[in-house]
Every structure is written in C-alpha cells, then in structure tokens.
mmCIF file of C-alpha atoms and ligand atoms in Angstrom:
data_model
loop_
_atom_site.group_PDB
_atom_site.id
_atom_site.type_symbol
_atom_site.label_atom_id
_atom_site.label_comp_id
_atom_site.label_asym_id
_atom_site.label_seq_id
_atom_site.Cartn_x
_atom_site.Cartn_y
_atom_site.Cartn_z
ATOM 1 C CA UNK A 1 -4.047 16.308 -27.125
ATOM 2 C CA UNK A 2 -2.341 14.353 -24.698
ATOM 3 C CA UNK A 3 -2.575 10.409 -24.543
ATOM 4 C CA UNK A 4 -1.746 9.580 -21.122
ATOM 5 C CA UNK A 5 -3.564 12.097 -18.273
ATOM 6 C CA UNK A 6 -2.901 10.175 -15.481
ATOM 7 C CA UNK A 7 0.045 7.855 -13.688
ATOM 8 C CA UNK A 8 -0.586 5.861 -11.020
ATOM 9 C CA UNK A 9 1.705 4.170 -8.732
ATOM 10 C CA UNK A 10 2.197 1.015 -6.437
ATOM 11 C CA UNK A 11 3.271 2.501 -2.603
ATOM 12 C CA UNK A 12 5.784 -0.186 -1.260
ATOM 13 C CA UNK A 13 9.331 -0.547 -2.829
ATOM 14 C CA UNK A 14 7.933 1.871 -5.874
ATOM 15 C CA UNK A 15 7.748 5.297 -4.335
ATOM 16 C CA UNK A 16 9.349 4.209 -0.734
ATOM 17 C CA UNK A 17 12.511 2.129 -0.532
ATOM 18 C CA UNK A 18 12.171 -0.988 2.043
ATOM 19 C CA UNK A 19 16.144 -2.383 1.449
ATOM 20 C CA UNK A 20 16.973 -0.231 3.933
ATOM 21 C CA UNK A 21 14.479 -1.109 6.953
ATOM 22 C CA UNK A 22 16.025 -1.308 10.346
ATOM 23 C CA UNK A 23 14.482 -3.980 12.114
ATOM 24 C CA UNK A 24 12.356 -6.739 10.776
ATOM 25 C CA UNK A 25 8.353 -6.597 9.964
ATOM 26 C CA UNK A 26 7.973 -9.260 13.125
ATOM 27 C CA UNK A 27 9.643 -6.442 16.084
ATOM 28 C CA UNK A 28 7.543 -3.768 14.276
ATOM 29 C CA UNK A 29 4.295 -5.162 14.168
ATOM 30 C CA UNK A 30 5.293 -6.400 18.095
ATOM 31 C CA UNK A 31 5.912 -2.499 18.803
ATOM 32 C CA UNK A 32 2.424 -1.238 17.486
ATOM 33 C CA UNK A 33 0.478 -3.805 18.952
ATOM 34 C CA UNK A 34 2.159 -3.627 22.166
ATOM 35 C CA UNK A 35 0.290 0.066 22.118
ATOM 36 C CA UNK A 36 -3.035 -1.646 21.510
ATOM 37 C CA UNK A 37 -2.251 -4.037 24.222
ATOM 38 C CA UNK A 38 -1.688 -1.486 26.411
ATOM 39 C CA UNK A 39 -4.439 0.811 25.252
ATOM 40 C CA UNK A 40 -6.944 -2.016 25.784
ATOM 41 C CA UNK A 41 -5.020 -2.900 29.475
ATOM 42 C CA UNK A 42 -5.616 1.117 30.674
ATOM 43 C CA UNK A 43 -9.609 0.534 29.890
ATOM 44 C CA UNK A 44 -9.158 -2.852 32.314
ATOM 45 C CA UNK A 45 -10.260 -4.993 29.241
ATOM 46 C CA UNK A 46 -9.112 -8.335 30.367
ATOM 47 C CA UNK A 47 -6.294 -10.218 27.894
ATOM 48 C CA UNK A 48 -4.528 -12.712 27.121
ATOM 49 C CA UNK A 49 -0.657 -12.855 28.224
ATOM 50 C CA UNK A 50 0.614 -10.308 25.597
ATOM 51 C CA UNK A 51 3.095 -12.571 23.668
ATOM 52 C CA UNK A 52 0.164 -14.981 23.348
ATOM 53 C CA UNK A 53 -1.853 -11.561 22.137
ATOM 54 C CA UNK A 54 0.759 -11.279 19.223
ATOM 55 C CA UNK A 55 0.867 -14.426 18.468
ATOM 56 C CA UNK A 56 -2.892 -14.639 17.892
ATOM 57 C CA UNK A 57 -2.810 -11.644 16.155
ATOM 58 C CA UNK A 58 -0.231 -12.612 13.787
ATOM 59 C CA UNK A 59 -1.979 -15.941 13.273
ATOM 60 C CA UNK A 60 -4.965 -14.256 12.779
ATOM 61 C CA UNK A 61 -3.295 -12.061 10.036
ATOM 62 C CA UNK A 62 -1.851 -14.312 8.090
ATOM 63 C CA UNK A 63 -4.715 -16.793 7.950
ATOM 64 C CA UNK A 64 -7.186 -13.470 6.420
ATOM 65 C CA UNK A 65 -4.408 -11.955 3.799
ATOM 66 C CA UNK A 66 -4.309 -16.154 2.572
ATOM 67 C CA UNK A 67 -7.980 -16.117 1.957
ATOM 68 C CA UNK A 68 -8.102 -12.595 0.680
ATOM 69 C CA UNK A 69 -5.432 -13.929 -1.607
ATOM 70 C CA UNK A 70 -8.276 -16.587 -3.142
ATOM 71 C CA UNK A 71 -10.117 -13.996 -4.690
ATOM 72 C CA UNK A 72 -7.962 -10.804 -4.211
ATOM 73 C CA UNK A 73 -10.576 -9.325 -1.941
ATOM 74 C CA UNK A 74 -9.220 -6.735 0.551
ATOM 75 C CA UNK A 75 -7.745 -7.689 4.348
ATOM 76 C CA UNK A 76 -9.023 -4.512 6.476
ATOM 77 C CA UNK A 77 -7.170 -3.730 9.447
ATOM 78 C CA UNK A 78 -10.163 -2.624 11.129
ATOM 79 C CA UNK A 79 -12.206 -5.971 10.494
ATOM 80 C CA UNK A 80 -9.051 -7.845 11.450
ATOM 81 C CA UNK A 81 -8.600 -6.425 14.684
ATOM 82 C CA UNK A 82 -12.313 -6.086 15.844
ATOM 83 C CA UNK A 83 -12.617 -9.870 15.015
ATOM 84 C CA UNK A 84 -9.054 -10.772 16.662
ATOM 85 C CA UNK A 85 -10.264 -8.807 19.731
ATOM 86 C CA UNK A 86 -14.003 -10.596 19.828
ATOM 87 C CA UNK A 87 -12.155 -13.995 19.711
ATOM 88 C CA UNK A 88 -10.027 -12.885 23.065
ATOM 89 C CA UNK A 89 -13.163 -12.805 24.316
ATOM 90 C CA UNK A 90 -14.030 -8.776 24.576
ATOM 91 C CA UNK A 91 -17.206 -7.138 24.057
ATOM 92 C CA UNK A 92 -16.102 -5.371 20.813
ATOM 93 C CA UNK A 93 -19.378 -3.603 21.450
ATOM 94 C CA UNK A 94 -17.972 -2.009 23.892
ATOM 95 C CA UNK A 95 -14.617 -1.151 21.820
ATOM 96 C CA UNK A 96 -13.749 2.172 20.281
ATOM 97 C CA UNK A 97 -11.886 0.868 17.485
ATOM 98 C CA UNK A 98 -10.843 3.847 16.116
ATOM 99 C CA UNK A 99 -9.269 5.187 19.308
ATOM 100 C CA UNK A 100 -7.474 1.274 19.145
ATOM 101 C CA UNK A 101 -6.202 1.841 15.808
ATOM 102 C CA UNK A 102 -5.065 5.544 16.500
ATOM 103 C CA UNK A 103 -3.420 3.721 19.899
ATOM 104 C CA UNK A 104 -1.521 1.693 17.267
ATOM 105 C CA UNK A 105 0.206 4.332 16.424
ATOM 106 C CA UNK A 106 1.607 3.456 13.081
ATOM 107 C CA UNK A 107 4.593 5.207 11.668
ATOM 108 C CA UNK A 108 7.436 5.386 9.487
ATOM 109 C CA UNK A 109 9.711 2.064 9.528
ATOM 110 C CA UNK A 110 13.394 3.632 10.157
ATOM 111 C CA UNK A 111 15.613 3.091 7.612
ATOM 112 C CA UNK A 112 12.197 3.597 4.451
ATOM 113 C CA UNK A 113 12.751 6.413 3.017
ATOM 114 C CA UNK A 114 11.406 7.443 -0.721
ATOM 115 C CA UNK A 115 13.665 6.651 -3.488
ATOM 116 C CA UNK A 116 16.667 9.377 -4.778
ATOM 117 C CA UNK A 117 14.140 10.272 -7.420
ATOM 118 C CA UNK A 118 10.897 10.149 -6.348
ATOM 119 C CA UNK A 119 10.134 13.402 -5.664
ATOM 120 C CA UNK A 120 11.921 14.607 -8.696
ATOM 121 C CA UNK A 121 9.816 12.464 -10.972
ATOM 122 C CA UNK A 122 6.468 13.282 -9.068
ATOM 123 C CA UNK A 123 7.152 17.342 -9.620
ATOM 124 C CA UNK A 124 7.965 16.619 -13.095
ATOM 125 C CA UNK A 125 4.858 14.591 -13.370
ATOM 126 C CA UNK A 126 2.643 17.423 -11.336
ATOM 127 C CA UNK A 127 4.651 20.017 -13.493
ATOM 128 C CA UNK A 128 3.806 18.443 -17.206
ATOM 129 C CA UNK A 129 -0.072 18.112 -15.928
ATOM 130 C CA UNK A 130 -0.513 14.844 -15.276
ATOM 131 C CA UNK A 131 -2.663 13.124 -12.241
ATOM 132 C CA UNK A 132 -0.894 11.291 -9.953
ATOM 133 C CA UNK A 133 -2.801 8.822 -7.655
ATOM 134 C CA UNK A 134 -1.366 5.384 -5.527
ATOM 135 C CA UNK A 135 -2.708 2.265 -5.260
ATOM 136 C CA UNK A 136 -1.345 -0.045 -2.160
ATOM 137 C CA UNK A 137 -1.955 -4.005 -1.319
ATOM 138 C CA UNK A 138 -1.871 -2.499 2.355
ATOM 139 C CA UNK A 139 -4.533 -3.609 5.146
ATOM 140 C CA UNK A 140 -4.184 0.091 6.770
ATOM 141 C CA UNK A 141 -6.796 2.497 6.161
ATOM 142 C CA UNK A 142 -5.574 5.524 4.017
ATOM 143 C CA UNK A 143 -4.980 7.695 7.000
ATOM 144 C CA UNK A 144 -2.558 5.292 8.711
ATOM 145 C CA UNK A 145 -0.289 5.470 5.257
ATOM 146 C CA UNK A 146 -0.675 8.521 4.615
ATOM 147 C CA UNK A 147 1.434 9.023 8.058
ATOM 148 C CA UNK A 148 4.395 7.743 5.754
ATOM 149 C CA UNK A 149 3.245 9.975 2.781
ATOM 150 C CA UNK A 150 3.325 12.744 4.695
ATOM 151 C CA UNK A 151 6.373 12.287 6.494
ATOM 152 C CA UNK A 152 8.197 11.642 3.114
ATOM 153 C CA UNK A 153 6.819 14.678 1.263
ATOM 154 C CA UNK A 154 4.906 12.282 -0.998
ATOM 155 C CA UNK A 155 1.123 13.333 0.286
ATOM 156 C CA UNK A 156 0.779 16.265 -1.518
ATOM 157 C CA UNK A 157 1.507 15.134 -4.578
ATOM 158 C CA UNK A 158 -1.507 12.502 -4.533
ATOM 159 C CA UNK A 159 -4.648 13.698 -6.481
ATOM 160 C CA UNK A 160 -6.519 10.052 -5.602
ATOM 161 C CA UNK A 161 -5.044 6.842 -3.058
ATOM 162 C CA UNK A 162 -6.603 4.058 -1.599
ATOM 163 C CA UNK A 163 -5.516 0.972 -0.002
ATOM 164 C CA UNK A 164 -6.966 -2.342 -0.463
ATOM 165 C CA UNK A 165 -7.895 -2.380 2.944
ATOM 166 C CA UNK A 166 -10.407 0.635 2.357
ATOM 167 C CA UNK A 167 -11.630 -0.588 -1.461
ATOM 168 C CA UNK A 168 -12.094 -4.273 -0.566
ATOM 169 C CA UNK A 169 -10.082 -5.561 -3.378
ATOM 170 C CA UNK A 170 -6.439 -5.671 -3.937
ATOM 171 C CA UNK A 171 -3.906 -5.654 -6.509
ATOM 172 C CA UNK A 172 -4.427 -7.356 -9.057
ATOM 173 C CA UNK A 173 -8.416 -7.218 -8.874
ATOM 174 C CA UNK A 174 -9.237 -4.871 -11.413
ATOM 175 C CA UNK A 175 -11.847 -3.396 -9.216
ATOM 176 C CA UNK A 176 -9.466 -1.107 -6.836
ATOM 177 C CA UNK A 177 -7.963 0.200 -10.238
ATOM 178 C CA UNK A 178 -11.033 0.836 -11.678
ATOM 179 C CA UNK A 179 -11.811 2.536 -8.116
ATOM 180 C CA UNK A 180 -8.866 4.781 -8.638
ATOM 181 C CA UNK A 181 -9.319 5.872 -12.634
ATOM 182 C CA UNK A 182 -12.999 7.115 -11.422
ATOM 183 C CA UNK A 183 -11.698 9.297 -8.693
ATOM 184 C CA UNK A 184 -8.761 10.897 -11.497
ATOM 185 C CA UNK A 185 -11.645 10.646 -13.712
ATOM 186 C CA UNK A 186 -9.427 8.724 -16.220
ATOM 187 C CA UNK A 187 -10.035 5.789 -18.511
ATOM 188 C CA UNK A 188 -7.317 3.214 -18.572
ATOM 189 C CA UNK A 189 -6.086 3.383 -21.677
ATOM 190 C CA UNK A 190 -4.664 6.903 -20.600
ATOM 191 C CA UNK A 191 -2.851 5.755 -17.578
ATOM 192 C CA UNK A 192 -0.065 4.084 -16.720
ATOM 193 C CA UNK A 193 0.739 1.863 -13.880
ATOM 194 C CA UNK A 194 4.129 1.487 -12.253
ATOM 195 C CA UNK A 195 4.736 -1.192 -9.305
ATOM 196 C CA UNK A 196 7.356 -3.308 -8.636
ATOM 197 C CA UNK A 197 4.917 -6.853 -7.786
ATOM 198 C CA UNK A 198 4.445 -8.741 -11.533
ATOM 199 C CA UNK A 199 1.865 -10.750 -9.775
ATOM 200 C CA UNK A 200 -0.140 -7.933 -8.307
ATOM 201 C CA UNK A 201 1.000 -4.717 -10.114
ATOM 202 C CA UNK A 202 1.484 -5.742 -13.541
ATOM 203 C CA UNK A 203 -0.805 -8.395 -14.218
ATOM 204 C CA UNK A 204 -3.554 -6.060 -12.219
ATOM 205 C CA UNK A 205 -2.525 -3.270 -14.611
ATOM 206 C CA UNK A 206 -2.818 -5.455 -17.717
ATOM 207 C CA UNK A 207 -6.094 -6.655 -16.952
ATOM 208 C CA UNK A 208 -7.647 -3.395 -15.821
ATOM 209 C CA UNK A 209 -6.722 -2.138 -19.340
ATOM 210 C CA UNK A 210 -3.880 0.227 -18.085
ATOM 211 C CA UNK A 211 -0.496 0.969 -19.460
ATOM 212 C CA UNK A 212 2.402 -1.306 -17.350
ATOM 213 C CA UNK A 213 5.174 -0.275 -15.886
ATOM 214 C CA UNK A 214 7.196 -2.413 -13.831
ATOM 215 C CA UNK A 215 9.999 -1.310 -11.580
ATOM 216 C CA UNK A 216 12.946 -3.768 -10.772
ATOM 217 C CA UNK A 217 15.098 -2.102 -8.364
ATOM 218 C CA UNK A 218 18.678 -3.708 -7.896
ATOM 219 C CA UNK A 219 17.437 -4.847 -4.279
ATOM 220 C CA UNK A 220 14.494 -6.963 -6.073
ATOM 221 C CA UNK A 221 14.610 -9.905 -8.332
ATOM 222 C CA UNK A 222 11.112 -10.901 -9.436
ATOM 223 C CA UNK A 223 10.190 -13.606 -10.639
ATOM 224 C CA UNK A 224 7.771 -12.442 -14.229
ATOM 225 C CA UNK A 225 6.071 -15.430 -14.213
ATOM 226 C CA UNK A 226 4.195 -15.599 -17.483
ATOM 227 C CA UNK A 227 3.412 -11.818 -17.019
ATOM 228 C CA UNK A 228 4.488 -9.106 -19.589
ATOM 229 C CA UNK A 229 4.853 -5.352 -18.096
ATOM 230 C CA UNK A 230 4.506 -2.980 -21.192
ATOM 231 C CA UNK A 231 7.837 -1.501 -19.927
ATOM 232 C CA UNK A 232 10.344 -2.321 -17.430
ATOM 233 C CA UNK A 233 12.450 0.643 -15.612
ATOM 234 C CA UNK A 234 14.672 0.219 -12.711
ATOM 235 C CA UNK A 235 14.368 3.399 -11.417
ATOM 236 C CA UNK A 236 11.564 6.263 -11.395
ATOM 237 C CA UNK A 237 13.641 8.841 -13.928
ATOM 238 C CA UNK A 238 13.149 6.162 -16.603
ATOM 239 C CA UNK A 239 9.614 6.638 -16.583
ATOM 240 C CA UNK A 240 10.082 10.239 -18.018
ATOM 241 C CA UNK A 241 11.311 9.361 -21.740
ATOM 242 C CA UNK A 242 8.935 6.383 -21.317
ATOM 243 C CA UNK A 243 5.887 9.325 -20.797
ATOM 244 C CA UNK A 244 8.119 11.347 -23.796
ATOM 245 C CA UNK A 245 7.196 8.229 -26.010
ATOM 246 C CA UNK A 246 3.939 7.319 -25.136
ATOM 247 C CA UNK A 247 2.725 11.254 -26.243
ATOM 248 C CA UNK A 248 4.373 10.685 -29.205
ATOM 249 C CA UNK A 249 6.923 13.287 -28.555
ATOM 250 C CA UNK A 250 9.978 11.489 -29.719
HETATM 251 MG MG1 LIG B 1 5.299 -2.793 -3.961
#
C-alpha cells in the first residue's frame, strides 16, 4: 500500500519559471488595467485620470495583501476591484464585475514558461497514480490562472487547485491546504508539498501536517528563516527518488 497518494504543488517559480519575465510586474499590471479602464470608459462610467486610476489601484493592492498578510487571510481580486471602483466613486451596483475582470484580460507574462521538467515530472507523477493538485498565494480567481495552466500544458494534469483569492486563506494558513487534501480526498500525512516560499510553502506545509518539499532554483536564494523543509530539491526531477524513498522503495 502506498504511503504518499497525493503531491501538491506551489504555482509561481515551482511549476512556472518567473527568471525569465520580460517586462516588470508594474508595466503588466498597467497593461491589464488599462483594459478595465477602458472597459469601464466604453459604458461612460466616469474616472479618474487613468495614471491616477493605477496608482489607486496599486495603492489599494498593496495596502489589502499587507493586512491579509496579518492573519494570512486571502486578497480576492474581485473584492479588491469592486471596492477600488466604489471608492472612484461608481455605483458598483451598477457594475458587472465579471465582464470587468474578463475585460482584464489576464494572460501569460512573456518570457514564464514551465520549468525543463515540469511536465516530465507531472506525467511521471499522473503515470505512478498519484493526485496532483496546486495551491497558489494568487489574488486571481482559478479561472484567470488557469489561463497560464492551460497555455503551458499544466491544466490537465490538476486533479484539485485553488488560489487564495477563491479559499480566503493563503499560504501558510493551514486552512487552504486543508481545503485542497479534502477535494484529493487525502490526509496530510500522505502528501507532500513542494514550493519554493519557506515562509509560505514550507512552514504552511509543516503546520498543515504535510510532507515538505522545498524547491531552491539557482535564480532564488531564500532566506529559511527558522523553517525546516523535510527535503530540499532544486529542481522538479529530484522529487522522483525523493517519492522512491518515501514508499519505501529504496
Ligand atoms: Mg512560488
């Protein structure tokens, strides 16, 4: 009988590799809400000049994923942008904020692509039975990163995913873990976690009860803190013999 039925996975510089992003986070996030802007401008909603627009946005972002951060509750997108658009003064009653966030139009960052191995190691995993599922300290619903998942080949892969935007908790809260091992139907002491965030990942992982894996690409240096991972890899294929081990195979 096998030990482990289920690995799980951080998104972000675990499965996808960010050292290669064209552009910085600032011009992207100015791209996708210059769609809302304009989205909200073609209903003649009246708005602020739009650099003010992203600058109250942004200000408005960072000030919710800070208190978030106090007790590792969630930042929705959603939330965030129907109480960013009530505070420009529009009648968010009046706002279809799904069609806003579709208007968005988020999509994969050129340059992020998955890592060499990733979909190796995810067939092998599919292949030797396991259940794979993703957790993400992301503010996007599901369906906005799963635009990425999909483009990458990734998606299909995925028997359970949610971001901490959707749960209401992030990384490390043990409640979005928790979330996850009930949709693979898992308990934690048969899964392993792999993220490349000590803070979030690991010491999420560790608490929740699961097996840790931390990932140090070359491109990272992380500082451990006082956390312990259960293993460190720095790249996916190392997680295979790790798996080997764990089962008691070698
Ligand atoms: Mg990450």
């Amino acid at each position: 009988m096998a030990r482990i039925s289920a690995v799980l996975f951080d998104m972000d510089d675990t499965l996808i590799d960010w050292s290669r992003a064209e552009g910085d986070i600032a011009a992207i996030e100015a791209k996708h809400m210059a769609n809302v802007y304009r989205h909200l401008a073609d209903q003649d909603h009246v708005l602020p000049p739009f650099q003010s627009f992203l600058d109250q946005f942004h200000n408005a972002m960072v000030n919710a994923w800070t208190e978030a951060k106090k007790s590792w509750s969630g930042v929705s997108f959603g939330s965030l942008l129907r109480d960013f658009l009530a505070t420009c003064g529009l009648d968010t009653d009046k706002i279809d904020l799904e069609a806003v966030m579709q208007a968005y139009n988020w999509s994969v960052i050129p340059g992020v692509a998955p890592f060499d191995d990733t979909l190796f190691v995810l067939a092998q995993l599919k292949e030797a039975g396991y259940k794979i599922g993703l957790i993400t300290n992301a503010m996007q619903p599901m369906w906005m990163r799963d635009i990425e998942l999909r483009a990458f080949g990734i998606l299909d892969y995925l028997d359970a995913r949610l971001t901490s935007g959707d749960v209401g908790f992030m990384k490390p809260h043990p409640f979005i873990y928790h979330r996850a091992l009930e949709l693979l139907d898992v308990a934690p002491e048969a899964a392993v976690f792999v993220g490349d965030r000590p803070a979030n990942d690991i010491a999420g992982a560790n608490k929740a009860g699961l097996i840790s894996v931390l990932i140090s690409p070359p491109h990272l240096n992380r500082d451990l803190a006082d956390t312990r991972p259960n293993y460190t890899i720095s790249q996916l294929t190392e997680l295979l013999p790790i798996l080997a081990e764990l089962e008691g195979d070698t």
